[in-house]
Amino acid sequence: MGIPCSVFTIRDEVDLRIVQLLEENGRISHEEISKLLHISRPAVHQRVAKLEKNGVIKGYRGIIDWRKLEQRLKVLIFVKARCQDFKEITAKIMSVQVPNVTIIECQRLAGEWCMMLKVRATAPEDITNLIDEMVQYNEILETSTTFILSTIYEDGRKEI
């Protein structure tokens, strides 16, 4: 069985290093990458364009310092749901609007829990309000909440 055509293999260590540098700092210039990797800027541009074209680099984003937005709490909420239509219950959960709460990730899981939310909030009562809203849906059977004490590594970079 062959590799599906949607899979792109990184050509060499240079491509891998470019991807790592961009993951660490999406605003790094091609000029800076060329100096760090000792290759020409046009070569960096060509490689980045190919990585973008092949979907290896999906986009660029800012990494937010949520503490400056006063959403200092980071919480994992595990969800058990009656999953007749997983997409439907996910859409319902993602549409819940609670002041001072931002759902920053939603992962589908295998195992005891079927979903995990990573949430930012200002205060513990904001998390309570979010869970109170979520459990109003009949499909939600149970939740379990874990407050994250500190982050060591996230978004491709060390936090400590």
GROMACS .gro file of N, CA and C in nm:
model
  480
    1MET      N    1   0.085  -0.118   0.000
    1MET     CA    2   0.000   0.000   0.000
    1MET      C    3   0.089   0.124   0.000
    2GLY      N    4   0.068   0.218  -0.088
    2GLY     CA    5   0.150   0.337  -0.101
    2GLY      C    6   0.110   0.447  -0.005
    3ILE      N    7   0.191   0.551   0.001
    3ILE     CA    8   0.162   0.667   0.084
    3ILE      C    9   0.054   0.749   0.015
    4PRO      N   10  -0.050   0.791   0.091
    4PRO     CA   11  -0.154   0.873   0.031
    4PRO      C   12  -0.095   1.001  -0.027
    5CYS      N   13  -0.153   1.049  -0.135
    5CYS     CA   14  -0.099   1.167  -0.202
    5CYS      C   15  -0.107   1.292  -0.116
    6SER      N   16  -0.190   1.293  -0.009
    6SER     CA   17  -0.201   1.410   0.076
    6SER      C   18  -0.087   1.420   0.177
    7VAL      N   19   0.000   1.317   0.184
    7VAL     CA   20   0.112   1.317   0.277
    7VAL      C   21   0.232   1.378   0.207
    8PHE      N   22   0.297   1.471   0.276
    8PHE     CA   23   0.417   1.535   0.222
    8PHE      C   24   0.531   1.500   0.315
    9THR      N   25   0.640   1.453   0.261
    9THR     CA   26   0.755   1.418   0.342
    9THR      C   27   0.852   1.535   0.340
   10ILE      N   28   0.896   1.574   0.460
   10ILE     CA   29   0.997   1.679   0.468
   10ILE      C   30   1.123   1.628   0.400
   11ARG      N   31   1.176   1.711   0.313
   11ARG     CA   32   1.284   1.671   0.224
   11ARG      C   33   1.413   1.638   0.297
   12ASP      N   34   1.448   1.719   0.397
   12ASP     CA   35   1.576   1.700   0.464
   12ASP      C   36   1.576   1.774   0.598
   13GLU      N   37   1.690   1.773   0.664
   13GLU     CA   38   1.704   1.839   0.794
   13GLU      C   39   1.683   1.990   0.785
   14VAL      N   40   1.715   2.050   0.671
   14VAL     CA   41   1.697   2.194   0.655
   14VAL      C   42   1.548   2.229   0.659
   15ASP      N   43   1.465   2.153   0.587
   15ASP     CA   44   1.321   2.177   0.592
   15ASP      C   45   1.268   2.159   0.735
   16LEU      N   46   1.314   2.055   0.801
   16LEU     CA   47   1.271   2.029   0.939
   16LEU      C   48   1.311   2.145   1.029
   17ARG      N   49   1.431   2.195   1.014
   17ARG     CA   50   1.479   2.306   1.098
   17ARG      C   51   1.399   2.434   1.067
   18ILE      N   52   1.365   2.457   0.941
   18ILE     CA   53   1.283   2.573   0.905
   18ILE      C   54   1.148   2.564   0.975
   19VAL      N   55   1.087   2.447   0.971
   19VAL     CA   56   0.956   2.428   1.036
   19VAL      C   57   0.969   2.453   1.186
   20GLN      N   58   1.075   2.402   1.248
   20GLN     CA   59   1.095   2.423   1.391
   20GLN      C   60   1.112   2.571   1.424
   21LEU      N   61   1.192   2.642   1.344
   21LEU     CA   62   1.213   2.785   1.367
   21LEU      C   63   1.082   2.863   1.354
   22LEU      N   64   1.002   2.829   1.253
   22LEU     CA   65   0.874   2.898   1.234
   22LEU      C   66   0.775   2.864   1.345
   23GLU      N   67   0.782   2.742   1.397
   23GLU     CA   68   0.693   2.706   1.507
   23GLU      C   69   0.731   2.785   1.633
   24GLU      N   70   0.860   2.804   1.655
   24GLU     CA   71   0.906   2.881   1.770
   24GLU      C   72   0.873   3.028   1.757
   25ASN      N   73   0.881   3.081   1.635
   25ASN     CA   74   0.858   3.224   1.611
   25ASN      C   75   0.804   3.242   1.470
   26GLY      N   76   0.672   3.250   1.458
   26GLY     CA   77   0.608   3.263   1.327
   26GLY      C   78   0.643   3.392   1.254
   27ARG      N   79   0.703   3.487   1.326
   27ARG     CA   80   0.738   3.615   1.263
   27ARG      C   81   0.884   3.623   1.222
   28ILE      N   82   0.957   3.514   1.239
   28ILE     CA   83   1.098   3.516   1.199
   28ILE      C   84   1.107   3.540   1.048
   29SER      N   85   1.198   3.624   1.008
   29SER     CA   86   1.211   3.657   0.865
   29SER      C   87   1.291   3.550   0.792
   30HIS      N   88   1.270   3.546   0.662
   30HIS     CA   89   1.349   3.455   0.579
   30HIS      C   90   1.497   3.490   0.590
   31GLU      N   91   1.526   3.617   0.605
   31GLU     CA   92   1.664   3.663   0.621
   31GLU      C   93   1.727   3.603   0.747
   32GLU      N   94   1.653   3.607   0.858
   32GLU     CA   95   1.703   3.550   0.983
   32GLU      C   96   1.723   3.399   0.971
   33ILE      N   97   1.627   3.331   0.908
   33ILE     CA   98   1.639   3.186   0.889
   33ILE      C   99   1.762   3.155   0.805
   34SER      N  100   1.782   3.233   0.698
   34SER     CA  101   1.897   3.207   0.610
   34SER      C  102   2.029   3.221   0.686
   35LYS      N  103   2.037   3.319   0.776
   35LYS     CA  104   2.160   3.336   0.856
   35LYS      C  105   2.179   3.221   0.954
   36LEU      N  106   2.072   3.179   1.018
   36LEU     CA  107   2.081   3.071   1.116
   36LEU      C  108   2.118   2.938   1.052
   37LEU      N  109   2.067   2.915   0.930
   37LEU     CA  110   2.088   2.785   0.864
   37LEU      C  111   2.199   2.788   0.760
   38HIS      N  112   2.256   2.907   0.739
   38HIS     CA  113   2.367   2.922   0.643
   38HIS      C  114   2.328   2.880   0.502
   39ILE      N  115   2.208   2.925   0.461
   39ILE     CA  116   2.164   2.906   0.322
   39ILE      C  117   2.111   3.041   0.273
   40SER      N  118   2.094   3.055   0.143
   40SER     CA  119   2.053   3.185   0.088
   40SER      C  120   1.906   3.215   0.122
   41ARG      N  121   1.875   3.345   0.125
   41ARG     CA  122   1.737   3.387   0.151
   41ARG      C  123   1.642   3.335   0.044
   42PRO      N  124   1.679   3.340  -0.086
   42PRO     CA  125   1.590   3.282  -0.188
   42PRO      C  126   1.565   3.132  -0.167
   43ALA      N  127   1.666   3.060  -0.119
   43ALA     CA  128   1.648   2.917  -0.092
   43ALA      C  129   1.548   2.898   0.022
   44VAL      N  130   1.556   2.982   0.125
   44VAL     CA  131   1.460   2.975   0.236
   44VAL      C  132   1.321   3.005   0.183
   45HIS      N  133   1.309   3.111   0.104
   45HIS     CA  134   1.178   3.150   0.049
   45HIS      C  135   1.118   3.034  -0.032
   46GLN      N  136   1.199   2.972  -0.115
   46GLN     CA  137   1.152   2.862  -0.199
   46GLN      C  138   1.106   2.744  -0.113
   47ARG      N  139   1.183   2.712  -0.010
   47ARG     CA  140   1.147   2.600   0.077
   47ARG      C  141   1.019   2.629   0.156
   48VAL      N  142   1.009   2.750   0.210
   48VAL     CA  143   0.889   2.787   0.286
   48VAL      C  144   0.766   2.783   0.195
   49ALA      N  145   0.779   2.836   0.074
   49ALA     CA  146   0.667   2.834  -0.021
   49ALA      C  147   0.623   2.691  -0.050
   50LYS      N  148   0.719   2.600  -0.066
   50LYS     CA  149   0.684   2.461  -0.093
   50LYS      C  150   0.617   2.397   0.029
   51LEU      N  151   0.667   2.427   0.149
   51LEU     CA  152   0.606   2.374   0.271
   51LEU      C  153   0.464   2.427   0.288
   52GLU      N  154   0.441   2.554   0.252
   52GLU     CA  155   0.306   2.611   0.258
   52GLU      C  156   0.216   2.545   0.154
   53LYS      N  157   0.266   2.533   0.032
   53LYS     CA  158   0.187   2.475  -0.078
   53LYS      C  159   0.143   2.333  -0.046
   54ASN      N  160   0.229   2.257   0.021
   54ASN     CA  161   0.200   2.118   0.052
   54ASN      C  162   0.127   2.101   0.185
   55GLY      N  163   0.090   2.212   0.248
   55GLY     CA  164   0.010   2.205   0.370
   55GLY      C  165   0.086   2.168   0.495
   56VAL      N  166   0.219   2.164   0.488
   56VAL     CA  167   0.297   2.138   0.608
   56VAL      C  168   0.286   2.260   0.699
   57ILE      N  169   0.302   2.378   0.643
   57ILE     CA  170   0.280   2.502   0.716
   57ILE      C  171   0.138   2.545   0.682
   58LYS      N  172   0.050   2.538   0.781
   58LYS     CA  173  -0.092   2.567   0.758
   58LYS      C  174  -0.125   2.714   0.774
   59GLY      N  175  -0.041   2.788   0.843
   59GLY     CA  176  -0.068   2.929   0.865
   59GLY      C  177   0.022   2.981   0.975
   60TYR      N  178   0.002   3.104   1.009
   60TYR     CA  179   0.081   3.172   1.110
   60TYR      C  180  -0.016   3.236   1.209
   61ARG      N  181   0.022   3.236   1.336
   61ARG     CA  182  -0.067   3.293   1.435
   61ARG      C  183   0.012   3.357   1.546
   62GLY      N  184  -0.055   3.443   1.618
   62GLY     CA  185   0.006   3.503   1.736
   62GLY      C  186  -0.012   3.412   1.855
   63ILE      N  187   0.084   3.412   1.942
   63ILE     CA  188   0.072   3.338   2.068
   63ILE      C  189   0.037   3.441   2.175
   64ILE      N  190  -0.076   3.421   2.237
   64ILE     CA  191  -0.133   3.519   2.328
   64ILE      C  192  -0.081   3.499   2.470
   65ASP      N  193  -0.047   3.607   2.537
   65ASP     CA  194  -0.018   3.603   2.680
   65ASP      C  195  -0.149   3.630   2.752
   66TRP      N  196  -0.219   3.522   2.785
   66TRP     CA  197  -0.353   3.532   2.842
   66TRP      C  198  -0.352   3.601   2.978
   67ARG      N  199  -0.240   3.599   3.048
   67ARG     CA  200  -0.233   3.668   3.178
   67ARG      C  201  -0.255   3.817   3.161
   68LYS      N  202  -0.209   3.871   3.050
   68LYS     CA  203  -0.227   4.015   3.026
   68LYS      C  204  -0.372   4.048   2.995
   69LEU      N  205  -0.450   3.948   2.957
   69LEU     CA  206  -0.593   3.966   2.935
   69LEU      C  207  -0.673   3.924   3.058
   70GLU      N  208  -0.600   3.901   3.167
   70GLU     CA  209  -0.656   3.862   3.296
   70GLU      C  210  -0.723   3.726   3.295
   71GLN      N  211  -0.697   3.646   3.193
   71GLN     CA  212  -0.747   3.508   3.194
   71GLN      C  213  -0.631   3.419   3.236
   72ARG      N  214  -0.598   3.429   3.364
   72ARG     CA  215  -0.481   3.362   3.419
   72ARG      C  216  -0.503   3.212   3.440
   73LEU      N  217  -0.627   3.172   3.461
   73LEU     CA  218  -0.655   3.031   3.486
   73LEU      C  219  -0.657   2.952   3.356
   74LYS      N  220  -0.592   2.836   3.359
   74LYS     CA  221  -0.597   2.744   3.246
   74LYS      C  222  -0.649   2.612   3.301
   75VAL      N  223  -0.749   2.558   3.236
   75VAL     CA  224  -0.822   2.444   3.288
   75VAL      C  225  -0.844   2.342   3.176
   76LEU      N  226  -0.838   2.214   3.213
   76LEU     CA  227  -0.879   2.107   3.123
   76LEU      C  228  -1.012   2.054   3.172
   77ILE      N  229  -1.109   2.050   3.083
   77ILE     CA  230  -1.240   1.994   3.117
   77ILE      C  231  -1.260   1.870   3.029
   78PHE      N  232  -1.271   1.756   3.095
   78PHE     CA  233  -1.297   1.630   3.026
   78PHE      C  234  -1.447   1.608   3.025
   79VAL      N  235  -1.499   1.561   2.911
   79VAL     CA  236  -1.643   1.550   2.891
   79VAL      C  237  -1.678   1.409   2.846
   80LYS      N  238  -1.781   1.352   2.910
   80LYS     CA  239  -1.843   1.228   2.862
   80LYS      C  240  -1.977   1.270   2.804
   81ALA      N  241  -2.003   1.225   2.685
   81ALA     CA  242  -2.128   1.264   2.618
   81ALA      C  243  -2.189   1.144   2.548
   82ARG      N  244  -2.320   1.147   2.537
   82ARG     CA  245  -2.392   1.049   2.457
   82ARG      C  246  -2.373   1.096   2.313
   83CYS      N  247  -2.298   1.022   2.238
   83CYS     CA  248  -2.252   1.073   2.109
   83CYS      C  249  -2.328   1.013   1.991
   84GLN      N  250  -2.454   1.046   1.977
   84GLN     CA  251  -2.526   1.006   1.856
   84GLN      C  252  -2.470   1.086   1.738
   85ASP      N  253  -2.444   1.213   1.763
   85ASP     CA  254  -2.387   1.300   1.660
   85ASP      C  255  -2.281   1.386   1.727
   86PHE      N  256  -2.156   1.340   1.721
   86PHE     CA  257  -2.047   1.408   1.789
   86PHE      C  258  -2.030   1.551   1.740
   87LYS      N  259  -2.043   1.572   1.611
   87LYS     CA  260  -2.027   1.707   1.556
   87LYS      C  261  -2.133   1.802   1.611
   88GLU      N  262  -2.254   1.751   1.629
   88GLU     CA  263  -2.363   1.835   1.680
   88GLU      C  264  -2.337   1.878   1.825
   89ILE      N  265  -2.298   1.785   1.911
   89ILE     CA  266  -2.273   1.820   2.051
   89ILE      C  267  -2.150   1.910   2.062
   90THR      N  268  -2.049   1.885   1.978
   90THR     CA  269  -1.931   1.972   1.977
   90THR      C  270  -1.970   2.114   1.939
   91ALA      N  271  -2.052   2.129   1.838
   91ALA     CA  272  -2.097   2.262   1.796
   91ALA      C  273  -2.173   2.331   1.909
   92LYS      N  274  -2.257   2.256   1.980
   92LYS     CA  275  -2.332   2.314   2.092
   92LYS      C  276  -2.236   2.364   2.200
   93ILE      N  277  -2.141   2.280   2.236
   93ILE     CA  278  -2.045   2.319   2.341
   93ILE      C  279  -1.964   2.440   2.298
   94MET      N  280  -1.917   2.440   2.174
   94MET     CA  281  -1.834   2.551   2.127
   94MET      C  282  -1.912   2.680   2.112
   95SER      N  283  -2.045   2.671   2.108
   95SER     CA  284  -2.125   2.793   2.095
   95SER      C  285  -2.163   2.852   2.231
   96VAL      N  286  -2.132   2.782   2.339
   96VAL     CA  287  -2.164   2.833   2.473
   96VAL      C  288  -2.083   2.961   2.497
   97GLN      N  289  -2.152   3.065   2.537
   97GLN     CA  290  -2.088   3.194   2.564
   97GLN      C  291  -2.097   3.223   2.713
   98VAL      N  292  -1.982   3.230   2.780
   98VAL     CA  293  -1.975   3.263   2.921
   98VAL      C  294  -1.876   3.377   2.937
   99PRO      N  295  -1.915   3.485   3.005
   99PRO     CA  296  -1.821   3.596   3.024
   99PRO      C  297  -1.692   3.549   3.091
  100ASN      N  298  -1.580   3.605   3.047
  100ASN     CA  299  -1.448   3.580   3.103
  100ASN      C  300  -1.396   3.438   3.078
  101VAL      N  301  -1.453   3.368   2.981
  101VAL     CA  302  -1.411   3.231   2.949
  101VAL      C  303  -1.381   3.223   2.799
  102THR      N  304  -1.269   3.159   2.766
  102THR     CA  305  -1.234   3.134   2.627
  102THR      C  306  -1.196   2.987   2.613
  103ILE      N  307  -1.267   2.915   2.527
  103ILE     CA  308  -1.229   2.778   2.494
  103ILE      C  309  -1.121   2.788   2.387
  104ILE      N  310  -1.000   2.741   2.422
  104ILE     CA  311  -0.889   2.757   2.328
  104ILE      C  312  -0.855   2.628   2.254
  105GLU      N  313  -0.906   2.514   2.302
  105GLU     CA  314  -0.888   2.387   2.231
  105GLU      C  315  -1.006   2.296   2.260
  106CYS      N  316  -1.037   2.212   2.164
  106CYS     CA  317  -1.135   2.105   2.182
  106CYS      C  318  -1.079   1.983   2.112
  107GLN      N  319  -1.055   1.877   2.188
  107GLN     CA  320  -0.995   1.755   2.134
  107GLN      C  321  -1.094   1.639   2.149
  108ARG      N  322  -1.108   1.558   2.047
  108ARG     CA  323  -1.186   1.435   2.057
  108ARG      C  324  -1.091   1.327   2.108
  109LEU      N  325  -1.137   1.248   2.205
  109LEU     CA  326  -1.052   1.149   2.270
  109LEU      C  327  -1.104   1.008   2.252
  110ALA      N  328  -1.015   0.912   2.261
  110ALA     CA  329  -1.051   0.771   2.272
  110ALA      C  330  -1.029   0.734   2.418
  111GLY      N  331  -1.113   0.648   2.470
  111GLY     CA  332  -1.096   0.607   2.609
  111GLY      C  333  -1.215   0.646   2.693
  112GLU      N  334  -1.190   0.666   2.821
  112GLU     CA  335  -1.298   0.694   2.916
  112GLU      C  336  -1.374   0.822   2.884
  113TRP      N  337  -1.302   0.926   2.844
  113TRP     CA  338  -1.363   1.055   2.811
  113TRP      C  339  -1.368   1.070   2.660
  114CYS      N  340  -1.470   1.135   2.608
  114CYS     CA  341  -1.479   1.147   2.462
  114CYS      C  342  -1.433   1.285   2.412
  115MET      N  343  -1.414   1.379   2.505
  115MET     CA  344  -1.375   1.513   2.463
  115MET      C  345  -1.294   1.580   2.574
  116MET      N  346  -1.199   1.666   2.534
  116MET     CA  347  -1.125   1.746   2.629
  116MET      C  348  -1.124   1.890   2.580
  117LEU      N  349  -1.158   1.981   2.667
  117LEU     CA  350  -1.153   2.123   2.637
  117LEU      C  351  -1.038   2.185   2.715
  118LYS      N  352  -0.961   2.269   2.649
  118LYS     CA  353  -0.864   2.353   2.721
  118LYS      C  354  -0.927   2.491   2.723
  119VAL      N  355  -0.938   2.545   2.844
  119VAL     CA  356  -1.016   2.667   2.865
  119VAL      C  357  -0.931   2.768   2.942
  120ARG      N  358  -0.947   2.895   2.908
  120ARG     CA  359  -0.890   3.007   2.982
  120ARG      C  360  -1.003   3.079   3.053
  121ALA      N  361  -0.977   3.123   3.177
  121ALA     CA  362  -1.080   3.193   3.253
  121ALA      C  363  -1.016   3.291   3.350
  122THR      N  364  -1.098   3.383   3.396
  122THR     CA  365  -1.053   3.484   3.491
  122THR      C  366  -1.058   3.432   3.634
  123ALA      N  367  -1.163   3.356   3.667
  123ALA     CA  368  -1.182   3.310   3.804
  123ALA      C  369  -1.247   3.172   3.804
  124PRO      N  370  -1.231   3.096   3.913
  124PRO     CA  371  -1.291   2.962   3.919
  124PRO      C  372  -1.442   2.962   3.896
  125GLU      N  373  -1.511   3.064   3.942
  125GLU     CA  374  -1.657   3.068   3.922
  125GLU      C  375  -1.693   3.079   3.774
  126ASP      N  376  -1.603   3.132   3.692
  126ASP     CA  377  -1.628   3.137   3.548
  126ASP      C  378  -1.631   2.995   3.490
  127ILE      N  379  -1.544   2.909   3.541
  127ILE     CA  380  -1.543   2.769   3.498
  127ILE      C  381  -1.672   2.701   3.542
  128THR      N  382  -1.714   2.730   3.665
  128THR     CA  383  -1.842   2.676   3.714
  128THR      C  384  -1.956   2.717   3.622
  129ASN      N  385  -1.957   2.842   3.581
  129ASN     CA  386  -2.063   2.892   3.492
  129ASN      C  387  -2.060   2.820   3.357
  130LEU      N  388  -1.939   2.796   3.304
  130LEU     CA  389  -1.927   2.724   3.177
  130LEU      C  390  -1.983   2.582   3.190
  131ILE      N  391  -1.943   2.513   3.295
  131ILE     CA  392  -1.990   2.375   3.315
  131ILE      C  393  -2.141   2.373   3.335
  132ASP      N  394  -2.193   2.468   3.412
  132ASP     CA  395  -2.338   2.477   3.432
  132ASP      C  396  -2.412   2.493   3.300
  133GLU      N  397  -2.356   2.570   3.209
  133GLU     CA  398  -2.417   2.588   3.077
  133GLU      C  399  -2.408   2.459   2.995
  134MET      N  400  -2.292   2.395   2.999
  134MET     CA  401  -2.271   2.274   2.919
  134MET      C  402  -2.362   2.159   2.962
  135VAL      N  403  -2.379   2.139   3.093
  135VAL     CA  404  -2.456   2.024   3.141
  135VAL      C  405  -2.606   2.040   3.120
  136GLN      N  406  -2.648   2.155   3.071
  136GLN     CA  407  -2.789   2.171   3.034
  136GLN      C  408  -2.825   2.088   2.911
  137TYR      N  409  -2.723   2.051   2.832
  137TYR     CA  410  -2.747   1.968   2.716
  137TYR      C  411  -2.762   1.823   2.762
  138ASN      N  412  -2.869   1.757   2.719
  138ASN     CA  413  -2.897   1.619   2.760
  138ASN      C  414  -2.786   1.522   2.720
  139GLU      N  415  -2.712   1.555   2.614
  139GLU     CA  416  -2.607   1.466   2.566
  139GLU      C  417  -2.487   1.459   2.662
  140ILE      N  418  -2.469   1.561   2.745
  140ILE     CA  419  -2.356   1.564   2.838
  140ILE      C  420  -2.388   1.477   2.958
  141LEU      N  421  -2.307   1.373   2.978
  141LEU     CA  422  -2.330   1.279   3.087
  141LEU      C  423  -2.249   1.314   3.211
  142GLU      N  424  -2.126   1.363   3.190
  142GLU     CA  425  -2.037   1.387   3.303
  142GLU      C  426  -1.922   1.477   3.258
  143THR      N  427  -1.868   1.554   3.353
  143THR     CA  428  -1.747   1.632   3.327
  143THR      C  429  -1.649   1.612   3.442
  144SER      N  430  -1.524   1.635   3.414
  144SER     CA  431  -1.419   1.633   3.515
  144SER      C  432  -1.325   1.749   3.483
  145THR      N  433  -1.295   1.829   3.583
  145THR     CA  434  -1.217   1.951   3.562
  145THR      C  435  -1.084   1.942   3.635
  146THR      N  436  -0.978   1.979   3.564
  146THR     CA  437  -0.843   1.983   3.621
  146THR      C  438  -0.785   2.121   3.598
  147PHE      N  439  -0.746   2.188   3.706
  147PHE     CA  440  -0.682   2.318   3.695
  147PHE      C  441  -0.533   2.297   3.671
  148ILE      N  442  -0.478   2.364   3.571
  148ILE     CA  443  -0.337   2.354   3.538
  148ILE      C  444  -0.261   2.450   3.629
  149LEU      N  445  -0.163   2.398   3.702
  149LEU     CA  446  -0.087   2.480   3.795
  149LEU      C  447   0.020   2.563   3.726
  150SER      N  448   0.091   2.501   3.631
  150SER     CA  449   0.192   2.574   3.555
  150SER      C  450   0.216   2.501   3.423
  151THR      N  451   0.268   2.575   3.327
  151THR     CA  452   0.295   2.521   3.195
  151THR      C  453   0.445   2.516   3.175
  152ILE      N  454   0.494   2.401   3.134
  152ILE     CA  455   0.637   2.384   3.112
  152ILE      C  456   0.670   2.400   2.965
  153TYR      N  457   0.586   2.345   2.877
  153TYR     CA  458   0.612   2.349   2.733
  153TYR      C  459   0.477   2.357   2.661
  154GLU      N  460   0.462   2.456   2.574
  154GLU     CA  461   0.337   2.473   2.501
  154GLU      C  462   0.363   2.555   2.376
  155ASP      N  463   0.285   2.527   2.272
  155ASP     CA  464   0.295   2.602   2.147
  155ASP      C  465   0.437   2.600   2.090
  156GLY      N  466   0.506   2.487   2.108
  156GLY     CA  467   0.640   2.474   2.051
  156GLY      C  468   0.748   2.549   2.125
  157ARG      N  469   0.719   2.592   2.249
  157ARG     CA  470   0.820   2.666   2.322
  157ARG      C  471   0.810   2.639   2.471
  158LYS      N  472   0.924   2.656   2.539
  158LYS     CA  473   0.929   2.640   2.685
  158LYS      C  474   0.865   2.761   2.750
  159GLU      N  475   0.793   2.738   2.856
  159GLU     CA  476   0.730   2.847   2.931
  159GLU      C  477   0.814   2.888   3.050
  160ILE      N  478   0.897   2.797   3.098
  160ILE     CA  479   0.978   2.828   3.218
  160ILE      C  480   1.117   2.869   3.176
   0.00000   0.00000   0.00000
